[in-house]
Coordinates of N, CA and C and ligand atoms in Angstrom, one line a residue:
M1 N 17.2 9.8 3.9 CA 15.8 9.3 3.4 C 15.5 7.8 4.8
Y2 N 14.2 7.8 5.2 CA 13.8 6.7 5.8 C 13.3 5.6 5.0
V3 N 13.6 4.1 5.7 CA 13.1 3.4 4.4 C 11.9 2.3 5.4
A4 N 10.9 2.1 4.3 CA 9.9 1.3 5.0 C 9.8 -0.1 4.0
P5 N 10.7 -1.3 4.2 CA 10.1 -2.5 3.4 C 8.9 -2.7 3.6
S6 N 8.3 -3.1 2.3 CA 6.8 -3.7 2.3 C 6.9 -5.3 2.6
I7 N 6.0 -5.7 3.5 CA 6.3 -7.4 3.7 C 5.5 -7.9 3.0
L8 N 4.8 -7.2 1.9 CA 4.2 -7.7 1.1 C 5.2 -8.9 0.1
S9 N 6.2 -8.7 0.2 CA 7.2 -9.2 -1.1 C 7.9 -10.1 0.3
A10 N 7.4 -10.5 1.4 CA 8.5 -11.2 2.2 C 8.0 -12.8 1.5
D11 N 8.5 -13.8 2.2 CA 8.1 -15.0 2.2 C 7.2 -15.3 3.7
F12 N 5.7 -15.4 3.0 CA 4.9 -15.6 4.4 C 4.9 -16.8 4.8
G13 N 5.6 -17.6 4.4 CA 5.8 -19.2 5.1 C 6.8 -19.1 6.2
N14 N 7.9 -17.9 6.0 CA 8.5 -17.6 7.1 C 8.5 -16.2 7.7
L15 N 7.7 -15.9 7.7 CA 7.1 -14.2 8.4 C 7.8 -13.9 9.4
Q16 N 8.0 -14.5 10.6 CA 8.8 -13.9 11.6 C 10.5 -13.8 11.1
R17 N 10.8 -14.8 10.5 CA 12.4 -14.9 10.1 C 12.6 -13.3 9.3
D18 N 11.6 -12.9 8.0 CA 11.7 -11.9 7.2 C 11.4 -10.9 8.0
V19 N 10.5 -10.6 9.0 CA 10.3 -9.1 9.5 C 11.6 -9.0 10.7
E20 N 12.1 -9.9 11.1 CA 13.0 -9.8 11.9 C 13.8 -9.4 11.1
A21 N 14.7 -10.2 10.1 CA 15.6 -9.9 8.8 C 15.8 -8.7 8.6
I22 N 14.5 -7.4 8.1 CA 14.3 -6.1 8.1 C 14.9 -5.4 9.1
C23 N 14.3 -5.9 10.3 CA 14.2 -4.8 11.5 C 16.0 -4.7 11.7
D24 N 16.5 -5.9 11.6 CA 17.8 -6.1 11.8 C 18.8 -5.4 11.0
A25 N 18.2 -5.5 9.8 CA 18.8 -4.9 8.8 C 18.9 -3.2 8.6
G26 N 18.2 -2.4 9.6 CA 18.0 -1.2 9.8 C 17.0 -0.6 9.0
C27 N 16.0 -1.0 8.9 CA 14.8 -0.5 8.2 C 14.3 0.5 9.3
D28 N 13.3 1.6 8.8 CA 13.0 2.3 9.9 C 11.2 2.1 10.3
F29 N 10.9 1.5 9.3 CA 9.2 1.1 9.7 C 9.1 -0.2 8.8
V30 N 8.0 -1.0 9.5 CA 8.0 -2.0 8.7 C 6.2 -1.8 8.0
H31 N 6.6 -1.7 6.5 CA 5.2 -0.9 5.8 C 4.3 -2.6 5.6
V32 N 3.0 -2.3 5.8 CA 2.0 -3.3 5.9 C 0.9 -2.9 5.1
D33 N 0.6 -3.7 3.9 CA -0.1 -3.6 3.0 C -1.1 -4.6 3.1
V34 N -2.7 -3.8 3.7 CA -4.1 -4.1 3.8 C -4.8 -4.2 2.4
M35 N -5.4 -5.1 1.9 CA -6.0 -5.1 0.9 C -7.4 -5.9 0.8
D36 N -8.6 -5.3 0.6 CA -9.7 -6.0 0.5 C -10.2 -6.7 -0.3
G37 N -9.5 -6.8 -1.5 CA -10.2 -7.5 -2.3 C -11.5 -6.7 -3.4
H38 N -11.8 -5.4 -2.8 CA -12.6 -4.5 -3.4 C -12.1 -3.1 -4.0
F39 N -11.2 -2.5 -3.2 CA -11.1 -1.3 -3.5 C -9.5 -1.8 -4.7
V40 N -9.0 -2.8 -4.3 CA -8.0 -3.3 -5.2 C -7.9 -4.8 -5.5
P41 N -7.8 -5.0 -6.7 CA -8.2 -6.6 -6.8 C -7.1 -7.4 -6.5
N42 N -6.8 -7.6 -5.2 CA -5.7 -8.2 -4.2 C -6.4 -8.3 -2.8
L43 N -6.0 -9.4 -2.2 CA -6.6 -9.8 -0.9 C -5.2 -9.9 -0.2
T44 N -5.2 -9.4 0.7 CA -3.8 -9.3 1.7 C -4.0 -10.2 3.0
I45 N -3.9 -9.3 4.2 CA -3.7 -9.8 5.6 C -4.4 -8.8 6.2
G46 N -5.4 -9.4 7.4 CA -6.1 -8.7 8.4 C -5.2 -8.6 9.8
P47 N -6.4 -8.5 10.6 CA -5.3 -8.2 12.3 C -4.9 -9.5 12.8
V48 N -5.2 -10.6 12.4 CA -4.6 -11.7 13.3 C -2.8 -12.0 12.6
V49 N -2.9 -11.7 11.4 CA -1.6 -12.0 10.7 C -0.9 -10.5 11.1
V50 N -1.5 -9.3 11.3 CA -0.8 -8.2 11.4 C -0.5 -8.1 12.9
S51 N -1.3 -8.8 13.8 CA -0.7 -8.6 15.6 C 0.5 -9.6 15.3
A52 N 0.9 -10.3 14.5 CA 1.8 -11.3 14.4 C 3.1 -10.7 14.2
I53 N 2.8 -10.3 13.2 CA 3.9 -9.1 12.5 C 4.5 -8.3 13.9
A54 N 3.3 -7.4 14.3 CA 3.6 -6.7 15.0 C 4.6 -6.9 16.5
A55 N 4.2 -8.3 16.7 CA 4.8 -8.9 18.2 C 6.1 -9.0 17.4
C56 N 6.5 -9.3 16.3 CA 8.3 -9.6 16.3 C 8.8 -8.3 15.6
A57 N 8.1 -7.6 15.3 CA 8.8 -6.6 14.6 C 9.4 -5.6 16.0
T58 N 10.8 -5.2 15.6 CA 11.3 -4.3 16.4 C 11.2 -2.6 15.9
K59 N 10.6 -2.6 14.6 CA 10.3 -1.2 13.9 C 9.0 -1.0 14.4
P60 N 8.3 0.3 14.1 CA 7.1 0.9 14.1 C 6.4 0.4 12.8
L61 N 4.9 0.0 13.2 CA 4.4 -0.2 11.9 C 3.8 1.0 10.9
D62 N 3.9 0.7 9.5 CA 3.5 1.8 8.8 C 2.3 0.9 7.9
I63 N 0.7 1.6 8.3 CA -0.2 0.4 7.9 C -1.0 1.4 6.9
H64 N -0.9 0.7 5.4 CA -1.4 1.3 4.1 C -2.7 0.6 3.8
L65 N -3.7 1.1 3.8 CA -5.2 0.7 3.7 C -5.3 0.9 2.3
M66 N -5.7 -0.7 1.7 CA -6.3 -0.2 0.4 C -7.7 -1.2 0.4
V67 N -8.8 -0.3 0.9 CA -9.6 -1.0 1.2 C -11.1 -0.3 0.9
E68 N -12.0 -0.5 1.1 CA -13.2 0.2 0.9 C -14.1 0.8 1.9
N69 N -13.8 0.2 2.9 CA -14.4 0.8 4.3 C -13.4 1.4 5.4
N70 N -12.7 2.3 5.2 CA -11.9 2.9 5.8 C -12.0 2.6 7.2
T71 N -13.0 3.3 7.8 CA -13.2 3.3 9.4 C -13.4 1.9 9.8
F72 N -13.8 1.0 9.2 CA -14.1 -0.2 9.7 C -12.5 -0.9 9.9
F73 N -11.6 -0.7 9.1 CA -10.3 -1.3 9.3 C -9.3 -0.5 10.4
V74 N -9.6 1.0 10.3 CA -9.0 1.9 11.4 C -9.6 0.9 12.7
D75 N -10.3 0.9 12.9 CA -11.1 0.0 14.4 C -10.4 -1.1 14.3
L76 N -10.0 -1.7 13.7 CA -9.7 -3.1 13.3 C -8.0 -3.3 13.9
F77 N -7.2 -2.2 13.1 CA -5.6 -2.2 13.2 C -5.4 -1.3 14.7
A78 N -6.2 -0.3 14.8 CA -5.6 0.9 16.0 C -5.3 -0.1 17.2
P79 N -6.2 -1.2 17.7 CA -5.2 -1.8 18.8 C -4.1 -2.5 18.8
L80 N -3.4 -2.4 17.7 CA -1.7 -2.9 17.1 C -1.0 -1.6 17.6
K81 N -1.6 -0.3 17.6 CA -0.6 0.8 18.0 C 0.4 1.1 16.7
P82 N -0.1 1.0 15.5 CA 0.8 1.5 14.6 C 1.3 2.7 15.0
E83 N 2.6 3.3 14.1 CA 2.9 4.6 14.0 C 1.9 5.4 13.2
Y84 N 1.9 4.8 12.0 CA 1.2 5.5 11.0 C -0.2 4.3 10.4
I85 N -1.5 5.4 10.0 CA -2.6 4.5 9.6 C -2.7 5.3 7.9
S86 N -2.3 4.9 6.7 CA -2.8 5.8 5.9 C -3.9 5.1 5.2
F87 N -4.6 6.0 4.6 CA -6.0 5.8 3.5 C -6.2 6.3 2.6
H88 N -6.5 6.0 1.4 CA -6.7 6.2 0.4 C -7.8 7.6 0.2
I89 N -7.5 8.5 -0.4 CA -8.3 9.6 -0.4 C -9.4 9.3 -1.5
E90 N -9.4 8.4 -2.4 CA -10.0 8.4 -3.4 C -11.3 7.4 -3.1
E91 N -11.1 6.8 -2.0 CA -12.3 6.0 -1.2 C -12.4 6.6 0.1
E92 N -12.8 7.8 0.3 CA -13.3 8.5 1.6 C -14.0 9.4 1.4
K93 N -15.0 9.4 1.9 CA -16.4 10.6 1.5 C -15.8 12.1 2.6
H94 N -15.5 11.3 3.9 CA -15.0 12.4 5.0 C -13.7 12.2 5.3
P95 N -12.7 12.4 4.6 CA -11.4 12.3 5.1 C -11.0 13.5 6.4
H96 N -11.5 14.3 6.5 CA -11.1 15.3 7.6 C -11.4 14.4 8.8
R97 N -12.8 13.8 9.1 CA -13.0 13.3 9.7 C -12.3 12.0 10.3
L98 N -12.3 11.3 9.4 CA -11.0 10.1 9.3 C -10.0 10.4 9.9
I99 N -9.2 11.5 9.6 CA -8.0 11.9 10.1 C -8.0 12.3 11.8
Q100 N -9.0 12.9 11.6 CA -9.3 13.3 13.0 C -9.5 12.2 14.0
K101 N -10.3 11.0 13.7 CA -10.6 9.8 14.3 C -9.3 8.9 14.7
I102 N -8.3 9.2 13.5 CA -7.1 8.5 13.5 C -6.1 9.0 14.8
R103 N -6.0 10.2 14.6 CA -5.4 11.1 15.8 C -5.7 10.8 17.1
S104 N -7.1 10.8 17.3 CA -7.6 10.4 18.8 C -7.5 9.4 19.1
L105 N -7.2 8.3 18.0 CA -6.6 6.9 18.5 C -4.8 6.7 19.1
G106 N -4.2 8.0 18.9 CA -2.9 8.0 19.3 C -2.3 7.2 18.4
I107 N -2.8 7.4 16.6 CA -2.1 7.2 15.5 C -1.8 8.1 14.4
K108 N -0.6 8.3 14.0 CA -0.4 9.1 13.1 C -1.0 9.2 11.8
P109 N -1.9 10.0 11.2 CA -2.6 9.9 10.3 C -2.2 10.4 9.0
A110 N -2.3 9.3 8.1 CA -1.8 9.9 6.5 C -2.8 9.5 5.3
I111 N -2.4 9.7 4.6 CA -3.5 9.9 3.2 C -2.3 9.5 1.8
V112 N -2.9 9.0 1.2 CA -2.5 7.8 -0.2 C -2.9 8.5 -1.3
L113 N -2.5 8.9 -2.2 CA -2.7 9.3 -3.7 C -2.5 8.3 -4.6
N114 N -3.5 7.9 -5.6 CA -2.9 7.2 -6.3 C -2.4 7.9 -7.6
P115 N -1.9 7.3 -8.7 CA -1.0 7.6 -9.5 C -1.8 9.1 -10.4
H116 N -3.0 9.0 -10.2 CA -3.6 10.2 -10.9 C -4.2 11.1 -10.2
T117 N -4.3 11.3 -8.9 CA -4.5 12.0 -7.9 C -4.1 13.3 -7.9
P118 N -4.5 14.6 -7.8 CA -3.4 15.5 -7.9 C -3.2 16.1 -6.3
P119 N -1.9 16.5 -6.1 CA -1.6 16.8 -4.5 C -2.6 17.7 -3.7
E120 N -3.1 19.0 -5.2 CA -3.9 20.0 -5.1 C -5.4 19.1 -4.0
S121 N -5.7 18.2 -4.6 CA -7.2 17.6 -4.0 C -7.0 17.7 -2.5
I122 N -5.7 17.5 -1.7 CA -5.3 17.2 0.0 C -5.0 18.6 0.4
E123 N -4.9 19.9 -0.6 CA -4.5 21.1 0.1 C -4.9 21.3 1.3
Y124 N -6.4 21.4 1.6 CA -7.1 21.7 3.0 C -6.7 20.6 4.3
L125 N -6.2 19.5 3.5 CA -5.8 18.6 4.6 C -4.8 18.6 5.1
L126 N -3.7 19.0 4.4 CA -2.3 18.7 4.4 C -2.0 19.4 6.0
G127 N -2.5 20.5 6.4 CA -2.2 21.0 7.8 C -2.8 19.9 9.1
D128 N -3.3 18.8 8.8 CA -3.7 17.9 9.6 C -3.3 16.5 9.4
L129 N -2.4 16.4 8.3 CA -1.8 15.0 8.4 C -0.1 14.9 9.0
D130 N 0.1 13.9 9.3 CA 1.5 13.5 9.6 C 2.2 13.0 8.5
M131 N 1.4 12.6 7.4 CA 2.3 11.9 6.3 C 1.5 11.8 5.4
V132 N 1.8 12.3 3.8 CA 1.1 11.9 2.8 C 2.2 10.6 2.2
L133 N 1.0 9.7 1.2 CA 1.9 8.9 0.5 C 1.2 8.8 -0.6
L134 N 2.4 9.1 -1.8 CA 2.5 9.1 -3.0 C 2.4 7.8 -3.5
M135 N 1.3 7.2 -4.3 CA 1.7 6.1 -5.2 C 2.3 5.9 -6.2
S136 N 3.9 5.3 -6.3 CA 4.5 5.2 -7.8 C 4.0 4.0 -8.8
V137 N 2.8 3.2 -8.3 CA 2.6 2.2 -9.1 C 1.0 2.2 -8.8
N138 N 0.5 1.1 -9.6 CA -1.2 1.4 -9.2 C -1.1 0.1 -8.1
P139 N -2.0 0.5 -7.1 CA -2.0 -0.3 -6.1 C -2.7 -1.4 -6.1
G140 N -2.2 -2.9 -5.5 CA -2.5 -3.9 -5.3 C -1.4 -5.0 -5.5
F141 N -0.4 -4.7 -6.2 CA 0.7 -5.8 -6.3 C 2.3 -4.8 -6.1
G142 N 3.1 -6.0 -5.6 CA 4.6 -5.7 -5.5 C 5.1 -6.1 -6.9
G143 N 5.9 -5.6 -7.3 CA 7.2 -6.1 -8.5 C 6.6 -5.2 -9.5
Q144 N 5.9 -4.1 -9.4 CA 5.6 -3.1 -10.5 C 6.3 -2.4 -11.1
S145 N 6.3 -1.4 -12.4 CA 7.0 -0.4 -12.6 C 7.1 0.9 -12.2
F146 N 8.1 1.5 -11.6 CA 8.2 2.7 -11.4 C 7.3 4.0 -12.3
I147 N 6.3 4.8 -11.6 CA 5.6 5.6 -12.6 C 6.2 6.9 -12.5
E148 N 7.2 7.8 -13.6 CA 7.8 8.4 -13.2 C 7.3 9.7 -13.0
S149 N 5.7 10.0 -13.3 CA 5.1 11.4 -12.9 C 5.4 11.5 -11.7
V150 N 5.6 10.5 -10.6 CA 5.4 10.7 -9.3 C 6.4 11.9 -8.8
V151 N 7.6 12.0 -9.8 CA 8.8 12.8 -9.2 C 8.4 14.1 -9.2
P152 N 8.1 14.6 -10.6 CA 7.2 16.2 -10.4 C 6.0 16.7 -9.8
K153 N 5.1 15.4 -9.1 CA 4.2 15.6 -8.2 C 4.7 15.5 -6.9
A154 N 5.7 14.9 -6.5 CA 6.4 15.0 -5.2 C 7.1 16.5 -4.9
K155 N 7.9 16.8 -6.2 CA 8.2 18.4 -6.2 C 7.2 19.0 -5.9
K156 N 6.2 19.3 -6.6 CA 4.9 20.2 -6.2 C 4.3 19.6 -4.6
L157 N 4.3 18.4 -4.2 CA 3.6 18.4 -2.6 C 4.5 18.8 -2.2
S158 N 5.8 19.0 -2.2 CA 6.9 19.4 -1.3 C 6.8 20.7 -1.0
A159 N 6.8 21.6 -2.2 CA 6.3 23.2 -2.1 C 5.4 23.6 -1.3
M160 N 4.3 22.7 -1.1 CA 2.8 22.9 -0.7 C 3.1 22.5 0.8
R161 N 3.6 21.4 1.1 CA 4.1 20.9 2.3 C 5.1 21.8 3.2
D162 N 6.0 22.8 2.5 CA 7.0 23.6 3.1 C 6.0 24.8 3.6
K163 N 5.3 25.0 2.6 CA 4.5 26.5 3.5 C 3.2 25.9 4.4
I164 N 2.6 24.8 4.2 CA 1.2 24.7 4.9 C 1.7 23.6 6.1
N165 N 2.6 22.9 5.9 CA 2.9 22.0 7.1 C 4.2 21.2 6.9
P166 N 5.4 22.1 7.3 CA 6.8 21.4 7.2 C 7.1 20.1 7.7
N167 N 5.8 19.8 8.7 CA 6.3 18.5 9.8 C 5.7 17.7 8.9
C168 N 5.0 17.7 7.9 CA 4.2 16.7 7.3 C 5.5 15.8 6.4
L169 N 5.5 14.5 6.3 CA 6.6 13.6 5.5 C 5.9 13.2 4.3
I170 N 6.8 13.2 3.6 CA 6.2 12.7 1.9 C 7.0 11.3 1.7
E171 N 5.9 10.2 1.6 CA 6.3 8.6 1.4 C 5.9 8.3 -0.1
V172 N 6.7 7.5 -1.0 CA 6.6 7.1 -2.1 C 6.5 5.5 -2.0
D173 N 5.6 5.3 -2.7 CA 5.2 3.5 -2.6 C 5.2 2.9 -4.2
G174 N 6.0 2.0 -4.3 CA 6.0 1.3 -5.7 C 7.4 1.3 -6.4
G175 N 7.7 0.3 -7.2 CA 9.1 0.4 -7.5 C 10.0 1.1 -7.5
V176 N 10.3 1.0 -6.3 CA 11.5 2.0 -5.9 C 12.8 1.1 -5.6
S177 N 13.9 1.7 -6.0 CA 15.3 1.1 -6.0 C 16.1 1.9 -6.2
N178 N 17.4 1.3 -6.2 CA 18.7 2.2 -6.2 C 18.6 3.1 -7.5
K179 N 17.7 3.1 -8.3 CA 17.8 3.5 -9.7 C 17.5 5.0 -9.5
N180 N 16.3 4.8 -8.7 CA 15.3 6.0 -8.6 C 15.6 6.8 -7.3
I181 N 16.0 6.5 -6.2 CA 16.1 6.7 -4.9 C 16.7 8.4 -5.0
Q182 N 17.7 8.5 -5.8 CA 18.4 10.1 -6.0 C 17.1 10.6 -6.4
M183 N 16.4 10.6 -7.3 CA 15.3 11.3 -7.9 C 14.6 11.8 -7.0
L184 N 14.1 10.7 -6.1 CA 13.0 11.0 -5.1 C 13.6 11.9 -4.0
K185 N 14.9 11.8 -3.6 CA 15.4 12.5 -2.7 C 15.4 14.0 -2.9
D186 N 15.9 14.2 -4.5 CA 16.0 15.6 -4.6 C 14.2 16.2 -4.9
A187 N 13.5 15.6 -5.2 CA 12.0 15.6 -5.1 C 11.6 16.3 -3.8
G188 N 12.4 15.9 -2.9 CA 11.4 16.1 -1.6 C 10.9 15.2 -0.5
V189 N 11.2 13.9 -1.3 CA 10.6 12.7 -0.6 C 11.2 12.7 0.7
D190 N 10.8 12.0 1.9 CA 11.3 11.7 3.4 C 11.2 10.1 3.4
I191 N 10.4 9.1 3.1 CA 10.3 7.7 3.4 C 10.1 7.0 2.2
V192 N 10.9 6.2 1.7 CA 10.3 5.3 0.7 C 9.9 3.7 1.0
V193 N 8.9 3.6 0.5 CA 8.4 1.8 0.7 C 9.4 1.2 -0.7
A194 N 9.5 0.0 -0.2 CA 10.5 -0.8 -1.2 C 10.0 -2.4 -0.7
G195 N 9.5 -3.0 -1.5 CA 9.0 -4.5 -1.6 C 10.2 -5.5 -2.2
S196 N 9.7 -5.3 -3.4 CA 10.5 -6.9 -3.9 C 12.0 -6.2 -4.5
Y197 N 12.4 -4.7 -4.2 CA 14.0 -4.9 -4.5 C 14.7 -5.2 -2.9
V198 N 13.9 -4.9 -1.9 CA 14.7 -5.2 -0.8 C 14.6 -6.8 -0.3
F199 N 13.2 -7.4 -0.7 CA 13.5 -8.9 -0.4 C 14.0 -9.5 -1.6
S200 N 14.1 -9.1 -2.6 CA 14.9 -9.9 -3.8 C 16.7 -10.0 -3.4
H201 N 16.8 -9.0 -2.5 CA 18.4 -8.7 -2.0 C 18.7 -9.9 -1.3
K202 N 19.8 -10.3 -1.3 CA 20.1 -11.7 -0.2 C 20.6 -10.8 0.9
D203 N 21.5 -9.7 0.9 CA 22.1 -8.9 1.3 C 20.9 -7.9 1.8
K204 N 20.4 -7.7 3.0 CA 19.0 -7.0 3.3 C 19.4 -5.5 3.6
K205 N 20.8 -5.5 4.4 CA 21.5 -4.9 5.1 C 21.8 -3.6 3.9
E206 N 22.3 -4.3 3.1 CA 23.3 -3.6 1.8 C 22.0 -3.3 0.8
A207 N 20.8 -3.4 0.9 CA 19.7 -2.9 -0.3 C 19.2 -1.6 0.7
I208 N 18.8 -2.3 2.0 CA 18.4 -1.0 2.7 C 19.2 0.1 3.0
A209 N 20.6 -0.1 3.1 CA 21.8 0.8 3.1 C 21.6 1.7 1.8
S210 N 21.7 1.1 0.4 CA 21.6 1.9 -0.5 C 20.6 2.7 -0.9
L211 N 19.4 3.0 -0.2 CA 18.3 3.8 -0.1 C 18.6 5.0 0.6
K212 N 19.3 4.5 1.9 CA 19.2 5.6 3.1 C 20.3 6.7 2.5
I213 N 19.8 7.7 1.5 CA 20.9 8.5 0.8 C 20.6 9.9 1.7
Ligands
DX5_1 C1 1.3 -2.0 -3.6 C2 1.9 -1.9 -2.4 C3 3.2 -1.5 -2.1 C4 4.3 -2.7 -2.8 C5 5.4 -2.3 -3.2 O1 -0.2 -1.8 -4.1 O2 0.9 -0.6 -1.6 O3 3.5 -1.3 -0.6 O4 4.4 -4.1 -1.6 O5 6.1 -3.4 -3.7 P1 7.2 -3.1 -4.7 O6 8.4 -1.9 -3.8 O7 7.9 -4.4 -5.1 O8 6.8 -2.2 -5.8
ZN2 ZN1 1.9 0.1 0.3

């Protein structure tokens, strides 16, 4: 299991310290939540702060867009050369075109599904994706409870992925901890995002290690 701590739960007064701490503690990616106050009822960070994160991160960035105008934000963040940019299928009229655009910028394209969105909605996009991110909370905030229906959904998506595009990774985001990591692993999940679980631990190495099963 790969682990991508979400910097949403970091101490923003000590952002460099916290980004370095998770990288030193063995995370695989740094998950960056970009919220615009329109698609979700919260507002986070833009390219100025994300470039400061990129400058001190020794692990690749996984940028999760929760915004209304995806193409505009892809153009803003592409110069930072993240590993992944993921966008919500619920907010995109032309997802295939945007996947092509992200790939043409040398970035791995990923699609995010909200808790209500069925995996079948991306059946014809799966062949062109490097990752699918399943939300296990409603997007917008850290520290929410895990929505269990993501487990059968991940199983269904995993079977589709094995048939259509075995190289496509499955990521789960929200309420992840050592309590649900085994069921996510069993459901075929490859990457977990964990915000409050990792940052509430004094020993980040131990917290990350407990998810790397
Ligand atoms: C929620 C974000 C998550 C969030 C996860 O909209 O996408 O990445 O930071 O935080 P936890 O792990 O605390 O649920
Ligand atoms: Zn996220």
